[in-house]
């Protein structure tokens, strides 16, 4: 009898195809993001493993879902002081093998901030931004990060995963851009500029 279950490589091919669609739908904000999108596309289509299977660096390049939580009424975005990275970053985490990146956002949001993920009206359940970043510290590796945007009232975030983070801060765009680049994810300023453009475009079209 022929099995009705897909073979493991069928699942992998489907995951790669979905990820290519997600990446292909991102409009590059600048030449850096255009280069990162090209790098990510080659990585996905080249057959390299996509997901981290052992901490911190196996395989040496793997997929991450960031989520930037924004209180639109207050004009603030949430950054977390990541213990291992020693930087202020968006919340997020590694995508599990075969997991949809948006599902990873929902899972990590619940685990790290104890709130339900609500997709921004600007982006829906689609990433706004993509980066390819070499990490620092023990076990350096390369994160291919999809940056999602969530809506939340700042008052709803009453706890956070203290195993992962030392602190959290709600910052305006101007405050983020005033922070030294060396204290943040290296692409945080670029993301904030792209978000401002996206908000402006949404307000104009609305």
XYZ file of C-alpha atoms in Angstrom:
206
model
C 0.000 0.000 0.000
C 1.306 3.440 -0.884
C 1.753 5.732 2.069
C -0.356 8.905 2.083
C 2.165 10.688 4.303
C 4.733 12.896 2.558
C 8.330 11.847 2.797
C 10.551 13.934 5.065
C 12.141 15.681 2.109
C 8.654 16.596 0.840
C 8.061 18.394 4.135
C 11.442 20.096 3.796
C 10.743 21.149 0.211
C 7.385 22.580 1.280
C 9.005 24.493 4.131
C 11.637 25.915 1.795
C 8.960 26.919 -0.699
C 6.926 28.709 1.998
C 10.011 30.461 3.309
C 10.968 31.594 -0.182
C 7.507 33.115 -0.556
C 7.854 34.921 2.769
C 11.292 36.286 1.887
C 10.281 37.137 -1.674
C 7.400 39.306 -0.458
C 9.722 41.643 1.484
C 10.490 44.890 -0.323
C 14.086 45.931 0.422
C 14.415 49.244 2.207
C 18.013 49.887 1.137
C 20.987 48.250 -0.589
C 21.976 46.444 2.595
C 18.602 44.743 2.868
C 18.628 43.965 -0.847
C 21.954 42.169 -0.369
C 20.641 40.336 2.708
C 17.532 39.214 0.822
C 19.699 37.884 -1.999
C 21.919 36.065 0.515
C 18.906 34.537 2.262
C 17.389 33.418 -1.030
C 20.605 31.687 -2.096
C 20.826 30.035 1.314
C 17.267 28.700 1.146
C 17.501 27.445 -2.425
C 21.001 26.024 -1.943
C 19.782 23.198 0.274
C 21.640 24.161 3.462
C 19.901 23.286 6.754
C 17.558 26.075 7.829
C 16.926 25.466 11.516
C 19.078 25.392 14.610
C 19.325 21.863 15.993
C 21.924 22.400 18.720
C 22.809 25.484 20.744
C 24.400 27.819 19.973
C 25.796 27.331 16.479
C 24.660 24.120 14.739
C 24.204 24.640 11.887
C 26.342 27.793 11.647
C 23.572 29.671 9.768
C 19.947 29.359 10.870
C 16.547 31.020 10.953
C 15.285 33.462 13.606
C 11.948 35.233 14.084
C 12.207 38.644 15.716
C 9.068 40.501 16.732
C 8.994 44.220 17.445
C 6.117 44.937 19.814
C 4.746 48.446 19.331
C 2.277 50.484 21.362
C 0.905 52.641 18.564
C -1.134 54.886 20.861
C 1.995 55.868 22.779
C 4.352 55.667 19.782
C 6.700 53.306 21.602
C 8.428 50.046 20.686
C 9.660 47.405 23.086
C 13.323 46.445 23.338
C 14.763 43.803 25.635
C 18.209 43.621 27.244
C 19.320 40.217 26.012
C 21.588 38.525 28.545
C 23.744 36.490 26.143
C 24.038 39.089 23.394
C 24.665 41.978 25.785
C 22.566 44.191 23.513
C 19.137 45.805 23.370
C 17.145 43.783 20.845
C 13.589 43.037 19.773
C 12.150 39.953 21.420
C 12.210 36.742 19.420
C 13.860 33.399 19.035
C 14.963 30.559 16.817
C 12.476 28.905 14.497
C 12.059 25.223 15.308
C 12.643 22.604 12.582
C 9.724 22.699 10.152
C 7.991 25.511 12.061
C 6.374 28.396 10.205
C 8.181 31.628 11.184
C 4.912 33.323 12.178
C 4.055 30.364 14.421
C 7.466 30.879 16.032
C 6.480 34.503 16.740
C 3.250 33.393 18.418
C 5.093 30.795 20.510
C 7.987 33.056 21.521
C 5.715 36.002 22.323
C 3.809 33.849 24.782
C 7.003 32.386 26.274
C 9.007 35.597 26.548
C 6.383 38.270 27.279
C 3.350 36.240 28.395
C 1.028 37.939 25.903
C -0.744 36.767 22.768
C 0.788 37.924 19.485
C -1.394 40.431 17.647
C -0.185 41.147 14.135
C 0.187 44.819 13.250
C -2.320 46.299 10.839
C 0.675 47.630 8.908
C 2.149 44.226 8.089
C -0.284 41.513 9.108
C 1.375 38.129 9.695
C 4.246 38.995 7.363
C 7.745 40.235 8.179
C 8.609 43.848 7.449
C 12.371 43.388 7.392
C 15.110 40.774 6.950
C 18.695 40.767 8.173
C 21.641 38.413 7.953
C 23.847 38.991 10.997
C 26.972 37.406 12.408
C 26.520 37.062 16.152
C 29.205 37.757 18.727
C 30.235 36.047 21.920
C 30.443 32.314 22.568
C 29.582 30.133 19.589
C 29.430 32.859 16.926
C 27.128 32.027 14.035
C 24.915 33.716 11.456
C 21.262 34.540 12.136
C 18.899 34.972 9.201
C 16.268 37.058 10.983
C 12.722 37.838 9.881
C 11.454 40.955 11.659
C 7.707 40.941 12.428
C 5.647 43.802 13.845
C 3.097 43.298 16.644
C 0.574 45.593 18.303
C 0.248 45.689 22.091
C -0.706 48.101 24.823
C 2.397 48.725 26.926
C 0.326 48.158 30.066
C -0.382 44.577 28.938
C 3.284 43.600 29.223
C 3.614 43.017 32.934
C 6.326 40.335 32.950
C 9.127 38.978 30.823
C 11.415 35.953 30.703
C 14.147 36.877 33.170
C 16.210 33.881 32.088
C 16.624 35.577 28.709
C 16.401 39.295 29.504
C 17.825 41.601 32.154
C 15.272 44.359 31.513
C 12.795 45.782 29.015
C 12.294 49.338 27.759
C 9.607 51.127 25.755
C 11.234 53.679 23.445
C 9.999 56.131 20.848
C 11.496 55.964 17.373
C 13.543 59.049 18.209
C 14.885 57.435 21.363
C 15.826 54.272 19.489
C 17.671 56.317 16.882
C 19.444 58.263 19.615
C 20.822 55.063 21.147
C 24.421 54.196 20.174
C 24.461 51.600 17.402
C 26.887 49.504 19.459
C 24.279 49.051 22.223
C 21.598 47.688 19.879
C 21.089 45.004 17.308
C 23.298 46.381 14.507
C 20.278 46.811 12.222
C 17.905 48.384 14.755
C 18.309 51.900 13.388
C 17.673 50.719 9.838
C 14.572 48.807 10.937
C 13.237 51.893 12.701
C 13.691 54.015 9.582
C 11.894 51.390 7.481
C 9.075 51.190 10.021
C 8.644 54.971 9.917
C 8.355 54.839 6.124
C 5.850 51.978 6.345
C 3.731 53.885 8.853
C 3.776 56.983 6.670
C 2.764 54.972 3.595
C -0.072 53.322 5.538
C -1.359 56.685 6.807
C -1.267 58.150 3.287
C -3.066 55.187 1.712
C -5.590 55.092 4.526
